Coordinates of C-alpha atoms in Angstrom, one line a residue:
M30 CA 0.0 0.0 0.0
P31 CA 1.4 3.4 -0.9
S32 CA 2.7 5.8 1.7
I33 CA 2.0 9.5 2.4
F34 CA 4.3 11.7 4.5
K35 CA 4.0 14.7 6.8
Y36 CA 6.8 16.9 8.0
Y37 CA 7.0 18.4 11.5
A38 CA 9.1 21.2 13.0
P39 CA 10.5 20.5 16.5
N40 CA 8.0 22.6 18.6
D41 CA 5.6 21.8 21.4
Y42 CA 2.5 21.8 19.2
N43 CA 4.0 19.1 17.0
R44 CA 5.4 17.0 19.9
E45 CA 1.8 17.0 21.3
A46 CA 0.4 16.0 17.9
L47 CA 2.7 13.0 17.9
S48 CA 2.1 12.0 21.4
E49 CA -1.7 12.4 21.2
K50 CA -1.9 11.1 17.6
Y51 CA -3.8 13.8 15.8
F52 CA -3.6 15.8 12.6
W53 CA -3.8 19.6 12.7
F54 CA -6.2 21.1 10.2
S55 CA -5.5 24.7 9.6
K56 CA -8.2 27.2 8.6
A57 CA -7.6 28.7 5.2
H58 CA -6.6 32.2 6.3
F59 CA -3.9 30.8 8.6
L60 CA -2.0 29.1 5.7
N61 CA 1.5 30.2 4.9
D62 CA 0.7 31.3 1.3
P63 CA -1.7 34.3 1.0
Y64 CA -2.8 33.0 -2.5
D65 CA -3.7 29.5 -1.2
V66 CA -7.4 29.0 -1.0
C67 CA -7.9 32.6 -2.3
A68 CA -11.6 32.7 -2.9
N69 CA -11.6 36.3 -4.0
I70 CA -9.8 35.4 -7.2
I71 CA -13.3 34.7 -8.5
D72 CA -13.9 38.5 -8.5
L73 CA -11.6 38.7 -11.6
F74 CA -14.0 36.5 -13.6
P75 CA -17.5 38.1 -13.8
S76 CA -19.2 35.3 -15.8
F77 CA -17.8 32.6 -13.6
K78 CA -18.7 34.6 -10.5
A79 CA -22.3 34.8 -11.7
A80 CA -22.4 31.1 -12.3
L81 CA -21.1 30.4 -8.8
C82 CA -23.5 32.9 -7.3
Q83 CA -26.4 31.0 -8.9
K84 CA -24.9 27.7 -7.7
Y85 CA -24.3 28.7 -4.1
G86 CA -27.1 31.2 -3.6
S87 CA -24.8 34.2 -3.3
M88 CA -21.1 34.9 -3.5
E89 CA -21.1 35.7 0.2
S90 CA -22.3 32.2 0.8
Y91 CA -19.5 30.9 -1.3
Y92 CA -16.9 33.0 0.5
E93 CA -18.3 31.9 3.9
M94 CA -17.9 28.3 2.9
V95 CA -14.3 28.8 1.9
R96 CA -13.5 30.7 5.2
K97 CA -14.9 27.7 7.1
F98 CA -12.7 25.1 5.4
A99 CA -9.7 23.7 7.1
I100 CA -6.8 21.8 5.4
C101 CA -4.2 19.2 6.4
C102 CA -1.3 18.8 4.0
F103 CA 0.9 15.8 3.1
T104 CA 3.5 14.9 0.5
T105 CA 4.6 11.8 -1.3
D106 CA 8.4 12.0 -0.7
C107 CA 10.4 11.6 2.6
R108 CA 13.6 12.7 0.8
N109 CA 12.3 16.2 -0.2
K110 CA 15.1 18.6 0.7
H111 CA 12.9 21.6 0.6
M112 CA 10.5 20.1 3.0
W113 CA 13.2 19.0 5.4
A114 CA 14.7 22.5 5.4
L115 CA 11.5 24.5 5.6
Y116 CA 8.9 22.4 7.4
A117 CA 11.2 20.4 9.6
D118 CA 13.3 23.4 10.6
S119 CA 16.6 22.6 8.8
Y120 CA 16.5 18.8 9.5
K121 CA 15.9 19.3 13.3
G122 CA 12.4 18.0 13.1
W123 CA 10.9 14.7 11.8
C124 CA 8.7 13.2 9.1
L125 CA 5.9 10.7 9.7
E126 CA 5.1 7.9 7.2
F127 CA 1.4 7.0 7.0
E128 CA -0.7 4.5 5.1
S129 CA -2.4 6.6 2.4
E130 CA -5.7 4.8 2.7
Q131 CA -8.2 5.7 5.4
I132 CA -5.7 8.0 7.1
I133 CA -8.6 9.4 9.2
N134 CA -11.3 7.2 10.7
T135 CA -14.3 8.8 9.0
S136 CA -16.9 6.9 11.1
N137 CA -15.5 8.4 14.3
T138 CA -14.7 11.9 13.1
G139 CA -17.0 12.5 10.2
V140 CA -14.1 13.9 8.2
P141 CA -13.6 12.3 4.7
S142 CA -10.1 10.9 4.4
K143 CA -9.8 11.4 0.7
L144 CA -6.5 12.9 -0.4
Y145 CA -6.8 15.6 -3.1
D146 CA -4.0 16.6 -5.5
V147 CA -2.8 20.2 -5.5
H148 CA -2.8 21.7 -8.9
Y149 CA 0.2 23.9 -9.7
I150 CA -0.3 26.7 -12.2
D151 CA 1.8 29.6 -13.5
E152 CA -1.3 31.9 -13.6
Y153 CA -5.0 31.6 -13.1
P154 CA -6.8 30.3 -16.2
N155 CA -9.6 32.2 -17.8
F156 CA -12.6 30.9 -15.7
D157 CA -14.9 33.1 -17.9
N158 CA -14.4 30.6 -20.7
P159 CA -17.0 27.9 -20.3
D160 CA -15.0 25.6 -22.6
L161 CA -11.9 25.9 -20.3
Q162 CA -10.3 22.4 -19.9
L163 CA -9.5 21.6 -16.3
D164 CA -7.1 18.8 -15.2
I165 CA -9.9 17.1 -13.4
I166 CA -12.9 15.2 -14.9
T167 CA -16.6 15.1 -14.3
H168 CA -18.4 11.9 -13.4
D169 CA -19.1 11.4 -17.1
G170 CA -15.5 12.1 -18.3
S171 CA -15.6 15.7 -19.3
S172 CA -12.9 18.2 -18.3
R173 CA -14.9 21.3 -19.5
L174 CA -15.5 23.9 -16.9
N175 CA -19.2 24.5 -17.8
D176 CA -19.9 20.8 -17.3
F177 CA -18.7 21.0 -13.7
I178 CA -21.0 23.9 -13.0
R179 CA -24.0 22.3 -14.7
D180 CA -24.2 19.0 -12.7
E181 CA -24.5 18.9 -9.0
R182 CA -22.7 15.5 -8.8
D183 CA -19.5 17.3 -9.8
E184 CA -19.9 20.1 -7.3
E185 CA -17.3 18.7 -4.8
K186 CA -14.7 18.2 -7.6
L187 CA -14.9 21.7 -8.8
F188 CA -15.0 23.2 -5.3
T189 CA -11.9 21.3 -4.1
Y190 CA -10.2 22.1 -7.4
L191 CA -10.6 25.8 -6.8
L192 CA -9.2 25.3 -3.3
S193 CA -6.2 23.4 -4.6
L194 CA -4.6 25.9 -7.0
K195 CA -1.1 27.0 -6.1
E196 CA 1.7 28.9 -7.8
R197 CA 3.9 26.5 -9.7
I198 CA 7.4 28.2 -9.4
I199 CA 7.2 28.5 -5.6
W200 CA 5.3 25.3 -4.5
E201 CA 5.5 22.6 -7.2
H202 CA 8.4 20.7 -5.6
E203 CA 6.3 20.0 -2.6
D204 CA 4.0 17.6 -4.5
E205 CA 1.3 18.3 -2.0
K206 CA -1.8 16.2 -1.2
R207 CA -4.4 17.6 1.1
I208 CA -7.5 16.6 3.1
F209 CA -10.3 19.1 3.4
L210 CA -12.4 19.5 6.4
G211 CA -15.5 21.3 5.2
N212 CA -18.2 23.2 7.1
I213 CA -20.8 20.5 6.4
Y214 CA -18.8 18.2 8.8
Y215 CA -18.4 20.6 11.6
H216 CA -21.1 19.3 13.9
L217 CA -21.2 15.6 13.2
H218 CA -18.8 14.3 15.9
P219 CA -17.8 17.2 18.1
E220 CA -16.8 14.9 20.9
D221 CA -13.8 13.7 18.8
W222 CA -12.7 17.2 17.9
V223 CA -10.7 19.9 19.5
S224 CA -11.5 23.3 17.9
T225 CA -9.5 26.5 18.1
E226 CA -9.7 29.9 16.3
S227 CA -7.1 28.8 13.8
G228 CA -8.1 25.1 13.2
F229 CA -8.9 21.7 14.5
K230 CA -7.3 18.6 16.0
I231 CA -8.5 15.5 14.3
P232 CA -7.4 12.0 15.5
W233 CA -5.4 9.6 13.3
N234 CA -7.0 6.4 12.3
K235 CA -5.4 3.7 14.5
G236 CA -2.7 1.7 13.0
I237 CA -1.9 4.0 10.0
L238 CA 1.5 5.1 11.2
K239 CA 4.2 3.1 9.2
S240 CA 7.4 4.7 10.5
I241 CA 9.0 7.8 12.1
I242 CA 11.9 9.4 10.2
M243 CA 14.2 11.8 12.3
G244 CA 16.0 14.7 10.8
S245 CA 19.8 14.5 10.6
N246 CA 20.0 17.5 13.1
I247 CA 17.5 16.1 15.6
S248 CA 18.2 17.1 19.2
D249 CA 18.9 14.5 21.9
A250 CA 15.6 15.4 23.7
D251 CA 13.5 15.0 20.5
K252 CA 15.4 11.8 19.5
A253 CA 14.4 10.3 22.9
L254 CA 10.8 11.3 22.3
L255 CA 10.7 9.8 18.9
E256 CA 12.3 6.6 20.1
Q257 CA 9.7 6.4 22.8
Q258 CA 6.8 6.9 20.4
A259 CA 8.2 4.5 17.8
Q260 CA 8.5 1.8 20.5
E261 CA 5.0 2.5 21.9
M262 CA 3.4 2.4 18.4
H263 CA 5.6 -0.6 17.2
V264 CA 6.9 1.1 14.1
P265 CA 10.4 1.4 12.6
L266 CA 12.5 4.4 13.6
K267 CA 14.6 5.8 10.8
Q268 CA 16.8 8.9 10.1
I269 CA 17.3 11.0 7.0
R270 CA 21.0 11.6 6.3
P271 CA 22.5 13.7 3.5
V272 CA 25.3 11.8 1.7
V273 CA 28.1 14.4 1.9
P274 CA 30.0 14.7 -0.4
S275 CA 27.7 13.6 -3.2
I276 CA 27.8 14.5 -6.9
N277 CA 24.0 14.2 -7.2
F278 CA 23.1 15.7 -3.7
N279 CA 21.9 12.3 -2.6
M280 CA 19.9 11.5 0.6
K281 CA 19.5 8.2 2.3
V282 CA 17.1 6.9 4.9
K283 CA 18.8 4.8 7.5
L284 CA 16.9 2.3 9.7
I285 CA 17.8 3.0 13.4
Q286 CA 15.6 0.5 15.1
D287 CA 12.7 -1.7 13.9
Y288 CA 10.3 -1.6 16.8
S289 CA 7.7 -3.5 14.8
I290 CA 9.5 -6.8 15.4
D291 CA 9.0 -6.4 19.1
I292 CA 5.3 -7.0 18.9

């Protein structure tokens, strides 16, 4: 089964997330890219705006839905140098490897565990063109923008596509996947949620953690924490190590201890 990865900086919030086994879903306006989930881009396309207004009742209803969405981000590579440098604080943090299927227990949390691709673009396409070809398809195989607006069965695909457009030159190397927590799920299982002004804590699905990968600059204290968590959860503990010197800037993942064999 394929893996999905999430990088963590060495701070108290992320240590708690590991110990208490939850994902942090950030609300849209707390993301690190001001253009990410930028609903107001629709104002540049009057015809598309009118179509969305008809679809959602009003543009304010559309904007309100976007403001209430929260996002959890993942990637497909545990050797991503950019991710280690930026999101794991110069290799001082860690990366968690998860099963990509049923990463969240939907029956307990009400949050769909579907991973959506981020779509990297150089500039926004002309959404006023009804024949615009998107890199997603409708239920009947069309990629034409107007077909997504026309059929309610494709509403989710179009909506999540609009929330997944990011600037290619800055972000493409992240190869991001994301899970959306939408406002229609907010009140299904409140007993399993911890809600704050900036986002939500959603529990992992039990048994989805496959390994813990330490950064090469991990502190002794965080290394001890990760060793403890790997042992408790019976998963391998690994470490990312740059191969220096290396002609091709190689990285390797070294197995430190396989705690899964201790079960």
